[in-house]
Coordinates of C-alpha atoms and ligand atoms in Angstrom, one line a residue:
M1 CA 106.5 -66.1 189.2
A2 CA 106.9 -63.7 186.3
K3 CA 109.9 -64.4 184.0
Q4 CA 112.9 -62.2 184.0
P5 CA 113.2 -60.1 180.8
T6 CA 115.5 -61.4 178.1
R7 CA 117.7 -58.7 176.6
V8 CA 117.7 -58.8 172.8
L9 CA 120.2 -56.8 170.7
V10 CA 119.3 -55.8 167.2
T11 CA 122.0 -54.1 165.2
G12 CA 121.1 -52.0 162.2
A13 CA 117.8 -51.5 163.9
A14 CA 116.9 -48.3 162.0
G15 CA 117.1 -50.3 158.7
Q16 CA 114.4 -52.1 156.9
I17 CA 114.8 -55.5 158.5
G18 CA 115.3 -53.9 161.9
Y19 CA 112.0 -52.0 161.5
A20 CA 110.2 -55.2 160.7
L21 CA 112.0 -57.2 163.3
V22 CA 111.7 -55.2 166.5
P23 CA 107.8 -55.3 166.7
M24 CA 107.9 -59.0 166.1
I25 CA 110.3 -59.5 169.1
A26 CA 108.2 -57.2 171.2
R27 CA 105.0 -59.2 170.4
G28 CA 106.7 -62.5 171.5
A29 CA 107.3 -64.0 168.0
M30 CA 110.9 -64.7 168.8
L31 CA 111.0 -65.8 172.5
G32 CA 107.4 -66.8 173.2
L33 CA 104.2 -65.1 174.4
D34 CA 105.2 -65.4 178.0
Q35 CA 108.7 -64.0 177.8
P36 CA 109.2 -60.3 178.6
V37 CA 112.0 -58.6 176.6
I38 CA 114.2 -55.6 176.7
I39 CA 115.2 -54.6 173.2
H40 CA 118.6 -53.0 172.6
M41 CA 118.8 -51.2 169.3
L42 CA 122.1 -50.2 167.7
D43 CA 122.7 -48.1 164.6
I44 CA 125.3 -45.7 163.4
E45 CA 125.4 -41.9 163.9
P46 CA 123.8 -40.9 160.5
A47 CA 120.8 -43.1 161.4
A48 CA 120.5 -41.8 165.0
E49 CA 117.4 -39.7 164.4
S50 CA 115.7 -42.5 162.6
L51 CA 116.6 -44.9 165.4
K52 CA 115.0 -42.4 167.9
G53 CA 111.8 -42.6 165.8
V54 CA 111.8 -46.4 166.0
K55 CA 112.1 -46.2 169.7
M56 CA 109.2 -43.7 169.8
E57 CA 107.1 -46.1 167.8
L58 CA 107.9 -49.1 170.1
I59 CA 106.8 -47.0 173.0
D60 CA 103.6 -45.9 171.2
A61 CA 102.7 -49.5 170.4
A62 CA 102.4 -50.3 174.1
F63 CA 103.6 -53.9 173.8
P64 CA 102.8 -55.8 177.1
L65 CA 106.0 -57.9 176.8
L66 CA 108.3 -55.0 176.1
K67 CA 109.8 -53.9 179.4
D68 CA 112.4 -51.4 178.2
V69 CA 114.1 -50.1 175.0
V70 CA 117.7 -49.1 174.7
A71 CA 118.4 -47.1 171.5
T72 CA 122.0 -46.1 171.0
T73 CA 124.9 -45.6 168.6
D74 CA 127.4 -46.8 171.2
V75 CA 128.3 -50.4 170.6
V76 CA 129.4 -51.0 174.2
E77 CA 126.1 -49.7 175.6
A78 CA 124.2 -51.7 173.0
C79 CA 125.9 -55.0 173.9
K80 CA 125.8 -54.8 177.7
G81 CA 124.2 -57.9 179.2
V82 CA 122.4 -59.0 176.1
N83 CA 121.3 -62.7 176.0
V84 CA 120.4 -62.8 172.3
A85 CA 122.2 -60.7 169.6
V86 CA 120.7 -60.4 166.1
M87 CA 123.3 -58.8 163.9
V88 CA 121.6 -57.1 161.0
G89 CA 123.8 -54.0 160.8
G90 CA 125.6 -53.6 157.5
F91 CA 125.0 -52.7 153.9
P92 CA 122.5 -54.6 151.8
R93 CA 123.1 -55.8 148.2
K94 CA 121.6 -53.7 145.4
E95 CA 120.3 -54.9 142.1
G96 CA 123.1 -56.5 140.0
M97 CA 125.4 -57.0 142.9
E98 CA 126.6 -60.4 144.3
R99 CA 127.0 -60.9 148.0
K100 CA 130.7 -60.8 147.6
D101 CA 130.4 -57.1 146.5
V102 CA 129.2 -56.1 150.0
M103 CA 132.0 -58.1 151.7
T104 CA 134.6 -55.4 152.1
K105 CA 132.2 -53.0 153.9
N106 CA 130.5 -55.6 156.1
V107 CA 133.3 -57.9 157.3
S108 CA 135.1 -55.0 158.9
I109 CA 132.0 -54.2 160.9
Y110 CA 131.9 -57.7 162.2
K111 CA 135.5 -57.7 163.2
A112 CA 134.9 -54.5 165.2
Q113 CA 131.7 -55.7 166.9
A114 CA 133.1 -59.1 167.8
S115 CA 135.1 -57.7 170.8
A116 CA 132.3 -55.5 172.1
L117 CA 130.0 -58.6 172.2
E118 CA 132.7 -60.7 173.7
Q119 CA 133.4 -58.2 176.5
H120 CA 129.9 -57.0 177.2
A121 CA 127.2 -59.5 176.2
A122 CA 126.1 -62.2 178.7
P123 CA 128.6 -65.1 178.5
D124 CA 126.1 -67.5 177.0
C125 CA 124.7 -65.0 174.5
K126 CA 123.2 -66.6 171.4
V127 CA 124.3 -64.7 168.2
L128 CA 122.5 -64.7 164.9
V129 CA 124.2 -62.9 162.0
V130 CA 121.8 -61.8 159.3
A131 CA 123.9 -59.2 157.4
N132 CA 125.6 -60.4 154.3
P133 CA 127.8 -62.2 153.6
A134 CA 126.1 -63.8 156.5
N135 CA 128.2 -67.0 156.9
T136 CA 131.5 -65.2 156.5
N137 CA 130.5 -62.3 158.8
A138 CA 129.6 -64.9 161.4
L139 CA 133.0 -66.6 160.9
I140 CA 134.8 -63.3 161.3
L141 CA 132.8 -62.5 164.4
K142 CA 133.7 -65.9 165.8
E143 CA 137.4 -65.6 165.0
F144 CA 137.6 -62.1 166.6
A145 CA 135.7 -63.1 169.7
P146 CA 137.8 -66.1 170.6
S147 CA 136.4 -66.6 174.1
F148 CA 132.8 -66.9 172.8
P149 CA 131.7 -70.5 172.5
P150 CA 131.7 -71.3 168.7
K151 CA 128.3 -73.0 169.2
N152 CA 126.8 -69.7 170.1
I153 CA 127.6 -68.0 166.8
T154 CA 125.2 -68.8 163.9
C155 CA 124.0 -67.2 160.7
L156 CA 120.6 -67.0 159.0
T157 CA 119.7 -69.6 156.4
R158 CA 116.3 -70.1 157.8
L159 CA 114.9 -67.7 155.2
D160 CA 116.2 -70.0 152.5
H161 CA 114.8 -73.0 154.3
N162 CA 111.4 -71.3 154.5
R163 CA 111.6 -70.3 150.8
A164 CA 112.2 -74.0 149.9
L165 CA 109.2 -75.0 152.0
G166 CA 107.2 -72.3 150.2
Q167 CA 108.2 -73.5 146.8
V168 CA 107.2 -77.1 147.6
S169 CA 103.9 -76.0 149.0
E170 CA 103.1 -73.9 145.9
K171 CA 104.1 -76.8 143.6
L172 CA 102.0 -79.4 145.4
N173 CA 99.2 -77.0 146.4
V174 CA 99.5 -78.1 150.1
H175 CA 99.8 -75.9 153.1
V176 CA 103.3 -74.8 153.9
G177 CA 102.8 -76.0 157.5
D178 CA 102.4 -79.6 156.2
V179 CA 105.9 -79.6 154.5
K180 CA 109.0 -80.3 156.6
N181 CA 112.6 -81.4 156.6
V182 CA 113.9 -79.6 153.5
T183 CA 117.6 -78.8 154.1
I184 CA 119.7 -75.8 153.0
W185 CA 123.3 -76.8 152.8
G186 CA 126.2 -74.3 152.7
N187 CA 126.3 -70.6 152.0
H188 CA 123.5 -68.1 152.1
S189 CA 124.3 -67.3 148.5
S190 CA 123.5 -68.4 145.0
T191 CA 125.6 -71.6 145.6
Q192 CA 123.5 -72.8 148.4
Y193 CA 122.0 -76.3 147.9
P194 CA 118.3 -76.6 148.8
D195 CA 117.8 -80.3 149.2
V196 CA 114.4 -82.1 149.3
N197 CA 115.6 -85.6 149.4
H198 CA 114.5 -86.2 153.0
A199 CA 111.6 -83.7 153.0
T200 CA 108.0 -84.9 153.6
V201 CA 104.4 -83.7 153.4
K202 CA 101.7 -84.5 155.9
T203 CA 98.8 -86.1 154.1
A204 CA 95.6 -87.8 155.1
A205 CA 97.5 -91.1 154.5
G206 CA 100.5 -90.2 156.6
E207 CA 103.8 -88.5 155.8
K208 CA 104.9 -88.9 152.2
P209 CA 108.2 -88.0 150.5
V210 CA 108.2 -84.8 148.6
R211 CA 110.1 -86.3 145.7
A212 CA 107.5 -89.0 145.2
L213 CA 104.6 -86.5 145.5
V214 CA 106.2 -84.0 143.1
A215 CA 107.1 -86.8 140.7
D216 CA 109.1 -84.4 138.6
D217 CA 112.9 -84.9 139.3
Q218 CA 113.7 -82.6 136.4
W219 CA 111.9 -79.7 138.2
L220 CA 113.3 -80.6 141.6
N221 CA 116.9 -80.8 140.3
T222 CA 116.9 -77.6 138.3
E223 CA 114.1 -74.9 138.5
F224 CA 113.3 -75.6 142.2
I225 CA 117.0 -75.2 143.2
T226 CA 117.6 -72.1 141.1
T227 CA 114.4 -70.4 142.3
V228 CA 115.4 -70.8 146.0
Q229 CA 119.0 -69.8 145.2
Q230 CA 117.9 -66.7 143.3
R231 CA 114.9 -65.7 145.5
G232 CA 116.8 -62.9 147.2
A233 CA 117.8 -61.4 143.8
A234 CA 114.2 -61.8 142.5
I235 CA 112.9 -59.8 145.5
I236 CA 115.5 -57.1 145.0
K237 CA 114.5 -56.9 141.4
A238 CA 110.8 -56.6 142.3
R239 CA 111.0 -54.3 145.3
K240 CA 114.3 -52.5 144.5
L241 CA 115.1 -53.3 148.1
S242 CA 116.2 -56.6 149.6
S243 CA 113.8 -58.9 151.5
A244 CA 112.8 -57.5 154.9
L245 CA 109.6 -58.9 156.4
S246 CA 110.5 -62.5 155.4
A247 CA 114.1 -62.0 156.7
A248 CA 112.8 -60.6 160.0
S249 CA 110.2 -63.4 160.4
S250 CA 112.8 -66.1 159.6
A251 CA 115.2 -64.6 162.2
C252 CA 112.4 -65.0 164.8
D253 CA 112.0 -68.6 163.7
H254 CA 115.7 -69.3 164.0
I255 CA 116.0 -67.9 167.5
R256 CA 112.7 -69.4 168.7
D257 CA 113.6 -72.9 167.6
W258 CA 117.2 -72.5 169.0
V259 CA 115.9 -71.4 172.4
L260 CA 112.7 -73.3 172.7
G261 CA 113.5 -76.4 170.6
T262 CA 112.4 -77.9 167.3
P263 CA 109.3 -79.9 167.2
K264 CA 109.8 -83.7 167.5
G265 CA 110.7 -85.3 164.1
T266 CA 111.4 -81.9 162.5
W267 CA 114.6 -80.3 161.6
V268 CA 115.5 -76.8 160.4
S269 CA 118.5 -75.2 158.6
M270 CA 121.0 -73.1 160.5
G271 CA 124.4 -71.7 159.5
V272 CA 126.6 -73.2 162.3
Y273 CA 130.2 -74.0 163.0
S274 CA 131.1 -77.1 161.0
D275 CA 132.6 -80.0 163.0
G276 CA 133.4 -81.9 159.7
S277 CA 130.0 -83.6 159.5
Y278 CA 129.2 -84.8 155.9
G279 CA 132.8 -84.1 154.9
I280 CA 132.4 -80.4 155.1
P281 CA 135.6 -78.7 156.2
A282 CA 135.7 -78.1 159.9
G283 CA 135.8 -74.4 161.0
L284 CA 133.5 -73.0 158.3
I285 CA 130.1 -71.5 159.2
Y286 CA 128.0 -73.7 156.9
S287 CA 124.3 -74.4 156.8
F288 CA 123.3 -77.8 158.0
P289 CA 120.1 -79.5 159.0
V290 CA 119.8 -79.2 162.8
T291 CA 117.5 -80.1 165.6
C292 CA 117.5 -78.0 168.8
E293 CA 116.8 -79.0 172.4
K294 CA 117.4 -77.2 175.7
G295 CA 119.0 -74.2 173.9
E296 CA 121.6 -76.3 171.9
W297 CA 121.6 -77.2 168.3
S298 CA 122.9 -80.5 166.9
I299 CA 123.6 -81.4 163.3
V300 CA 121.3 -84.1 162.0
Q301 CA 123.5 -87.1 161.4
G302 CA 123.3 -90.1 159.1
L303 CA 121.3 -88.7 156.2
K304 CA 121.9 -90.5 152.9
I305 CA 123.7 -88.2 150.5
D306 CA 123.7 -89.1 146.8
E307 CA 126.4 -88.0 144.3
F308 CA 124.3 -85.1 142.9
S309 CA 123.9 -83.7 146.4
K310 CA 127.5 -84.3 147.5
A311 CA 128.8 -82.3 144.5
K312 CA 126.5 -79.4 145.3
M313 CA 127.4 -79.5 149.0
D314 CA 131.1 -79.4 148.2
A315 CA 130.7 -76.6 145.7
T316 CA 129.1 -74.3 148.2
A317 CA 131.7 -75.3 150.8
K318 CA 134.4 -74.3 148.3
E319 CA 132.8 -70.9 147.9
L320 CA 132.9 -70.4 151.7
V321 CA 136.6 -71.3 151.8
E322 CA 137.2 -68.7 149.1
E323 CA 135.0 -66.1 150.9
K324 CA 137.0 -66.7 154.0
S325 CA 140.3 -65.9 152.4
L326 CA 138.7 -62.9 150.5
A327 CA 137.4 -61.6 153.9
Y328 CA 140.8 -61.8 155.4
S329 CA 142.3 -60.0 152.5
C330 CA 139.7 -57.2 153.0
L331 CA 140.6 -57.0 156.6
N332 CA 144.4 -56.6 155.9
Ligands
NAD1 N1 120.7 -63.7 155.8 C1 119.6 -63.4 155.2 O1 118.7 -64.2 154.9 C2 119.4 -61.9 154.8 C3 118.1 -61.6 154.2 C4 117.9 -60.2 153.9 C5 118.9 -59.3 154.1 N2 120.1 -59.7 154.6 C6 121.2 -58.7 154.8 O2 120.8 -58.0 156.1 C7 121.5 -56.7 156.0 C8 120.5 -55.6 156.4 O3 119.6 -55.4 155.4 P1 118.5 -54.2 155.5 O4 117.7 -54.4 154.3 O5 117.9 -54.1 156.8 O6 119.5 -53.0 155.2 P2 119.3 -51.5 155.6 O7 120.3 -50.7 154.8 O8 117.9 -51.1 155.4 O9 119.7 -51.4 157.1 C9 120.9 -51.7 157.6 C10 121.2 -50.8 158.8 O10 122.5 -51.1 159.3 C11 123.0 -49.9 159.8 N3 124.5 -50.1 160.0 C12 125.5 -49.9 159.1 N4 126.6 -50.1 159.7 C13 126.4 -50.4 161.0 C14 127.2 -50.6 162.1 N5 128.5 -50.6 162.0 N6 126.6 -50.9 163.3 C15 125.3 -50.9 163.4 N7 124.4 -50.6 162.3 C16 125.0 -50.4 161.2 C17 122.6 -48.9 158.7 O11 122.7 -47.6 159.2 C18 121.2 -49.3 158.5 O12 120.3 -48.6 159.3 C19 122.1 -56.6 154.7 O13 123.5 -57.0 154.7 C20 121.3 -57.6 153.8 O14 122.0 -58.0 152.7 C21 120.3 -61.0 154.9
LMR2 O1 119.9 -61.6 148.5 C1 120.2 -60.6 149.2 O2 121.2 -59.9 149.0 C2 119.3 -60.3 150.3 C3 119.1 -61.5 151.2 O3 120.3 -62.1 151.5 C4 118.1 -62.4 150.7 O4 118.4 -63.6 150.5 O5 116.9 -62.0 150.4

């Protein structure tokens, strides 16, 4: 029997990530090649014409999996019955700005959209916040949608995770698909901690630790970390626009693994509600290594954490605590 369509909301759909993301969803990159979808696109009034154009293009592309398109500037209509919500709507960072600089504008959007989602989305809707500051926007959304299960509200750090895989693959001249189990800890910001201590590479002789293969702790502990932390800024400098195709692709990876499960023996990074694991304050949205099964993520437990890592994990947690209070001061 044919599957029922899944309703996927993309906010900020007329923007550059939205424009890259909606065709990926319609082609099955997010939910699978056998899963029909209905895409709900939300943007604001000044972008209404452009949103109409995106809808026209979706129709023109004649995607077999795309059963319908809702394009609207009405948040209630946009949220009605959605099973997955990808929250991209907001303002991107420009050259020279820190993520904190976009906080005032963006957190108030997430406060306002929380109640629309809570009231009108499917009760088990899975939410992914992409707009920056992603962790704190997700936290605000969670706090202002109190009946939503906290486990259903996440933020995107999969892009950072994929960037870390990419850097290791470039360094070792191996295919990125053979590298796994890097971890992004903490905030989707320049304090994030990309950790390779448990990462491995598939070789003809079996899986080998990344640290041993790279054999350059100096590089791994300095340049590798800063390259991943600063990759967003490097792309803004090069493109004069923030990352879009890689953000859209990573958003598909995030939802696909959450819904369909992570491969056996592989973990990914997701910004999720902290339960206090690894000494990270409970109640933050913090990026952890997770595995997913049957539509649920679980934090990977029992990883050995050395002093170098612990200090970096705590520093990014501290930034999130500060961001949370800054966000609340912006909302007052
Ligand atoms: N987490 C990540 O890895 C990651 C990666 C890249 C970009 N981002 C962030 O994603 C966000 C979007 O980036 P972009 O490049 O697509 O920006 P963009 O400016 O091209 O698009 C954003 C869209 O959001 C719309 N918008 C603004 N307020 C809205 C509201 N209240 N409701 C619905 N839509 C609204 C705008 O009209 C615009 O069309 C930015 O905050 C950016 O910093 C996050
Ligand atoms: O860095 C930014 O502001 C954009 C985005 O979050 C990214 O990481 O590319």
